[in-house]
Short mmCIF file of C-alpha atoms in Angstrom, two decimals:
data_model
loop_
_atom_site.label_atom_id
_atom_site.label_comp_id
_atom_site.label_asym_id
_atom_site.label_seq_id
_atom_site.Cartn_x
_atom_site.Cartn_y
_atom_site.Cartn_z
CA UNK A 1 16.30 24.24 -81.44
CA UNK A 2 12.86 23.75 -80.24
CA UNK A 3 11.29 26.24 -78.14
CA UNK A 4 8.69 24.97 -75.79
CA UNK A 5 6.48 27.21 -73.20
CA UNK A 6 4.46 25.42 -70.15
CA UNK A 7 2.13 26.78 -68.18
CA UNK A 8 1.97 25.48 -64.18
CA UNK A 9 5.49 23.97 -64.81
CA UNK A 10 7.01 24.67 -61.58
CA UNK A 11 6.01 21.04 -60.18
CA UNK A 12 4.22 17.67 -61.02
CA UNK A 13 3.72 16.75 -64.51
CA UNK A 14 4.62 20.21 -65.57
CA UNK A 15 7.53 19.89 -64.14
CA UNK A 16 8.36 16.82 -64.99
CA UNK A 17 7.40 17.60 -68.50
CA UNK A 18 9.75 20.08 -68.68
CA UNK A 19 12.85 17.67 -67.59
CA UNK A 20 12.23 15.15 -69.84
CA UNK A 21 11.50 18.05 -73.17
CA UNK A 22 15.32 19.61 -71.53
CA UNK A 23 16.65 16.11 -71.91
CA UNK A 24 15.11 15.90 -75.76
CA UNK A 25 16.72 18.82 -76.43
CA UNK A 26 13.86 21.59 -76.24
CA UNK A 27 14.91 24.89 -75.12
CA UNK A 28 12.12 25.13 -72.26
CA UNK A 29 10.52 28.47 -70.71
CA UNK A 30 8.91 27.59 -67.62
CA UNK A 31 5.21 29.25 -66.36
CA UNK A 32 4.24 29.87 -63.12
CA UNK A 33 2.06 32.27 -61.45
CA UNK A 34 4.31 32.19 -58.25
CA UNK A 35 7.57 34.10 -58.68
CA UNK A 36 9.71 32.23 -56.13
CA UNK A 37 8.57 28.69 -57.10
CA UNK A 38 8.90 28.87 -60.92
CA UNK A 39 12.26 30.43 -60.72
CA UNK A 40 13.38 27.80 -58.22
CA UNK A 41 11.70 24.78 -60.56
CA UNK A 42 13.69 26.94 -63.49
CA UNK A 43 17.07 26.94 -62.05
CA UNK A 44 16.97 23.56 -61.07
CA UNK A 45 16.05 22.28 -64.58
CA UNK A 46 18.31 24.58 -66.33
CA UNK A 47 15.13 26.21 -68.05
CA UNK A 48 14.11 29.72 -67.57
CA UNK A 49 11.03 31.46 -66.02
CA UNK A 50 8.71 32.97 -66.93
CA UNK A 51 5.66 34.88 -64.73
CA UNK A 52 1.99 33.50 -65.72
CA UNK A 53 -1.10 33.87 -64.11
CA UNK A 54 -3.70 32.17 -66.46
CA UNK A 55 -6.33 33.80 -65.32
CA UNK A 56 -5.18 37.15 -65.73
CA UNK A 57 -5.21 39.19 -69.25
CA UNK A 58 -2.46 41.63 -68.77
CA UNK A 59 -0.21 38.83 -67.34
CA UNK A 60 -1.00 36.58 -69.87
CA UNK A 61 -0.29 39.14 -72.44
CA UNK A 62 2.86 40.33 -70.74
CA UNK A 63 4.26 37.13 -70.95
CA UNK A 64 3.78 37.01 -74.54
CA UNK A 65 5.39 39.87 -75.10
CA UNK A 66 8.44 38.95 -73.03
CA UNK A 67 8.63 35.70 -74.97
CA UNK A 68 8.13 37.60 -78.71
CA UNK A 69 11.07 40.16 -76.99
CA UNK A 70 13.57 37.32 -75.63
CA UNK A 71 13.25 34.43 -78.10
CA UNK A 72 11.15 36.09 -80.98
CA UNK A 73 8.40 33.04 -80.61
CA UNK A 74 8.11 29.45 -79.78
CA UNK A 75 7.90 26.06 -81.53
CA UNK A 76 5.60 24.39 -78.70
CA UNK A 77 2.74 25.45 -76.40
CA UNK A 78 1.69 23.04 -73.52
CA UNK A 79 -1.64 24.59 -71.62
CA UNK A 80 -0.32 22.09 -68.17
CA UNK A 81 -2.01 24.73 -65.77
CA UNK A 82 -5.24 23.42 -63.85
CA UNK A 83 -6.91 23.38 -61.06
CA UNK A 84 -9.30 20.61 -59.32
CA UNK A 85 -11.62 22.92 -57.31
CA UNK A 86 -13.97 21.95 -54.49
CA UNK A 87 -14.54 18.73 -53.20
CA UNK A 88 -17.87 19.45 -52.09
CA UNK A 89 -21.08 17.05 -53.04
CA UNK A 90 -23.04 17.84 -56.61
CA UNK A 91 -25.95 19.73 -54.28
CA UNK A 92 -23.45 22.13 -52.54
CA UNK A 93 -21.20 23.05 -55.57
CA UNK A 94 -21.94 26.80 -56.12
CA UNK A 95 -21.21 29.18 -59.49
CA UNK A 96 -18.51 30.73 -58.00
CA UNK A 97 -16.71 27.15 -57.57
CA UNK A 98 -17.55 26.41 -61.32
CA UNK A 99 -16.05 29.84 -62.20
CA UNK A 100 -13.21 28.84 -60.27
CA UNK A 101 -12.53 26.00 -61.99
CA UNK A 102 -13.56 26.84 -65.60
CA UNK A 103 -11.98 29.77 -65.26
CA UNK A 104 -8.13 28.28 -64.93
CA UNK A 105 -9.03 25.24 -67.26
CA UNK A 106 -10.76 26.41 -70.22
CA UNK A 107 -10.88 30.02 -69.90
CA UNK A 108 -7.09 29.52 -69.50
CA UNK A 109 -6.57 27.59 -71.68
CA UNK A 110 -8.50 29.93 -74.71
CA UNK A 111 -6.55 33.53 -72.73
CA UNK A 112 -2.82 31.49 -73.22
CA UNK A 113 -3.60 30.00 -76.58
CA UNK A 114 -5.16 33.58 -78.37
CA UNK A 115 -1.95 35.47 -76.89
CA UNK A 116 0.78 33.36 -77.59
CA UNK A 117 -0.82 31.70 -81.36
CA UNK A 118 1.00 34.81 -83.31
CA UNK A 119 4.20 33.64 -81.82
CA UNK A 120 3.77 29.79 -82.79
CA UNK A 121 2.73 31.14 -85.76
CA UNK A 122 6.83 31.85 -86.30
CA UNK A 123 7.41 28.41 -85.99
CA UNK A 124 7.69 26.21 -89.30
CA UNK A 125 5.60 23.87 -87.25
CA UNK A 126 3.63 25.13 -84.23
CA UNK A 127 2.41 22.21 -81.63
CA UNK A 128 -0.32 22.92 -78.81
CA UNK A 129 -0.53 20.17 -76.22
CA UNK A 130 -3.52 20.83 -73.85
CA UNK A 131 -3.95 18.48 -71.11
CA UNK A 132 -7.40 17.27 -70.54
CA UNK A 133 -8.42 14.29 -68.60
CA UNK A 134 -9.77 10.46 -69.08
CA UNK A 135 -12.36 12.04 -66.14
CA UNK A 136 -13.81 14.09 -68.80
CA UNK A 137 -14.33 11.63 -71.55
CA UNK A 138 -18.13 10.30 -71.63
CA UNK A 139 -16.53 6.24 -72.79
CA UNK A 140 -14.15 6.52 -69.82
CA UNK A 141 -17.01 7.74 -66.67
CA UNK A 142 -19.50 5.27 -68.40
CA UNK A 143 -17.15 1.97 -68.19
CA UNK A 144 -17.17 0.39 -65.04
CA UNK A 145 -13.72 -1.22 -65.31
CA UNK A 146 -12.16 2.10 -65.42
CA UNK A 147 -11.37 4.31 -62.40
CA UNK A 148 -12.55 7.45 -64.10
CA UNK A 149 -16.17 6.08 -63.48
CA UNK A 150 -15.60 5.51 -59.85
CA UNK A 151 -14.81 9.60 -59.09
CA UNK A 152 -17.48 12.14 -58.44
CA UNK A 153 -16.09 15.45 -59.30
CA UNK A 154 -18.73 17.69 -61.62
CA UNK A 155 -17.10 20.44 -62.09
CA UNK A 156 -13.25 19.18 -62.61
CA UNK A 157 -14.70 16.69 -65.44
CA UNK A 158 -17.18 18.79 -67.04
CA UNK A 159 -14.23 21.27 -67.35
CA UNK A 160 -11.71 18.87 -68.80
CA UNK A 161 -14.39 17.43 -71.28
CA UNK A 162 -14.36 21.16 -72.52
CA UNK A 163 -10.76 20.98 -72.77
CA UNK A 164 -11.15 18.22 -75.32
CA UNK A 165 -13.83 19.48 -77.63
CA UNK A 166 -11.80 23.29 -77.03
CA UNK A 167 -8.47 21.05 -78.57
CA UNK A 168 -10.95 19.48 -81.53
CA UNK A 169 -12.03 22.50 -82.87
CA UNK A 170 -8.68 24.69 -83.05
CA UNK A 171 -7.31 22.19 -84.93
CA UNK A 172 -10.16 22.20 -87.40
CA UNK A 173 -9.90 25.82 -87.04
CA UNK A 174 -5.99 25.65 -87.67
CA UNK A 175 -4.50 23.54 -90.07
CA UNK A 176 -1.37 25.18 -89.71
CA UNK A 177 -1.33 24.32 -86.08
CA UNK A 178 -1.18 20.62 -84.64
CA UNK A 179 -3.42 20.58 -81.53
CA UNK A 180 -4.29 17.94 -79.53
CA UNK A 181 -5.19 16.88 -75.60
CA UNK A 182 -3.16 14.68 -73.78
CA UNK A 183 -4.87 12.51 -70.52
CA UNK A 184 -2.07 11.85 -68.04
CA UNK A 185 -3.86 9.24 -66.84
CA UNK A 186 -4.61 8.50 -63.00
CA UNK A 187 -0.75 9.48 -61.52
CA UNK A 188 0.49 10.15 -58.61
CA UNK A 189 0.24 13.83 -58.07
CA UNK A 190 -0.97 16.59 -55.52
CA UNK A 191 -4.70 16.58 -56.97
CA UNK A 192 -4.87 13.37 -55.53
CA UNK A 193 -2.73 12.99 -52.59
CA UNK A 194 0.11 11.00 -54.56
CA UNK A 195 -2.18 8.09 -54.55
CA UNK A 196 -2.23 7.32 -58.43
CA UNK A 197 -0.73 4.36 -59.64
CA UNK A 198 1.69 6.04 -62.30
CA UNK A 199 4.26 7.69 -61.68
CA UNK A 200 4.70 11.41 -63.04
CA UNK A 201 7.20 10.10 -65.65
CA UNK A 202 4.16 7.63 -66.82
CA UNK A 203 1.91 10.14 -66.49
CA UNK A 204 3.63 13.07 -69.18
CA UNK A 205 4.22 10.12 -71.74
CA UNK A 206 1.27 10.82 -74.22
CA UNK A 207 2.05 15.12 -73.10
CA UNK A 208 5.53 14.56 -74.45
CA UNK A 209 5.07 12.30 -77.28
CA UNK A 210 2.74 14.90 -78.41
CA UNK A 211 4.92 17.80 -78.09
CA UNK A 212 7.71 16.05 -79.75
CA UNK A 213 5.41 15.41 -83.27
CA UNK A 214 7.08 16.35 -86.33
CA UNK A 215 4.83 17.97 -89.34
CA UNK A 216 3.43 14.86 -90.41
CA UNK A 217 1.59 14.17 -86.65
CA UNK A 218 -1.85 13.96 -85.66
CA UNK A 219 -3.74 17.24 -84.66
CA UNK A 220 -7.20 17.22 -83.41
CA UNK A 221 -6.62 13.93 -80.88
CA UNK A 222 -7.12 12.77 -77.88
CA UNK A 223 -4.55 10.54 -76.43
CA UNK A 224 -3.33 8.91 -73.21
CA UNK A 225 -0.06 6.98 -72.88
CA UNK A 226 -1.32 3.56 -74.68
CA UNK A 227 -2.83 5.29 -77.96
CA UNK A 228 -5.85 7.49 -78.77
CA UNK A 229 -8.77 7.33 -76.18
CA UNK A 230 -12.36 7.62 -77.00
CA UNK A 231 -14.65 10.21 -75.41
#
């Protein structure tokens, strides 16, 4: 049985994630900082909860340690948690936004994966699925017939393009360890006001198909739910 852990599962593509790992069979722990919401999103999947604030050592490390004591490791790691920040024009974005945003997204992403990468290391083969974003890849905000280049948001991209090169180099750091980004693609989700095209099942193709590799997979990709992207 495959063991997966998701952080910000309790809705959206976490969520949905989640569902459609349950329905392949995963045995799926579900992260959320907010108590009531994740155990709620938990019980209705049939998964079980556990507390996660991402930006917060001793929670992060608390919820390894509940892991390592319930289920002794896990299989699969999918860094979903994220935030989009402020709206506000390139001139009026302030440090404290970027910490904000880096903060959740990357730092996140580097707190989750250092505390929980002894207990993948259990697993015979340990997947990490960060998802980053087509808004952070350089090929995808340079080409005019893609949407990505049409949306102003500095700190959100800049963020998610670290997400990518973060994902390159732990899995040049790890061959052990498969690692690679998934881009949901624009979906319909709250960071946008449901207005994306896909729909969340579209949207965690490439996030499942990359949690469900077997030992002969890719690691150090980028991919979106038609093959690998460029960035």
């Amino acid at each position: 049985m495959t063991t997966t852990f998701i952080t910000g599962a309790n809705k959206s593509l976490g969520y949905e994630t989640a569902r459609r790992l349950i329905e392949a069979g995963h045995t799926v722990l579900i992260g959320a900082r907010d108590p009531e919401r994740g155990r709620a999103a938990a019980d209705a999947l049939g998964a079980r909860f556990v507390q996660i604030d991402v930006t917060d050592d001793a929670s992060v490390a608390a919820a390894a340690a509940h892991i390592e004591a319930r289920e002794g490791g896990i299989d699969v790691l999918i860094n979903n948690a994220g935030v989009f920040g402020t709206h506000n024009l390139a001139d009026q974005i302030t440090a404290a936004d970027a910490g904000e945003v880096f903060d959740v997204n990357v730092v996140g992403i580097v707190r989750v994966t250092h505390a929980f990468l002894p207990l993948l290391r259990k697993s015979a083969h340990p997947v990490i699925v960060n998802v980053s974003s087509g808004m952070g890849s350089f090929a995808a905000t340079h080409d005019a017939e893609r949407v990505e280049s049409r949306n102003l948001a500095p700190l959100y991209t800049a963020s998610k393009a670290a997400v990518t090169m973060l994902t390159t180099q732990y899995a040049k750091s790890w061959p052990d360890v498969k690692v690679n980004a998934a881009d949901p693609g624009y979906t319909a989700t709250d960071f946008n006001g449901h207005s994306g095209p896909q729909t969340v099942t579209e949207g965690t193709d490439a996030i499942v198909e990359l949690a469900t590799i077997g030992p002969d997979g890719p690691t150090g990709t980028f991919r979106d739910r038609h093959g690998e992207m460029a960035w």
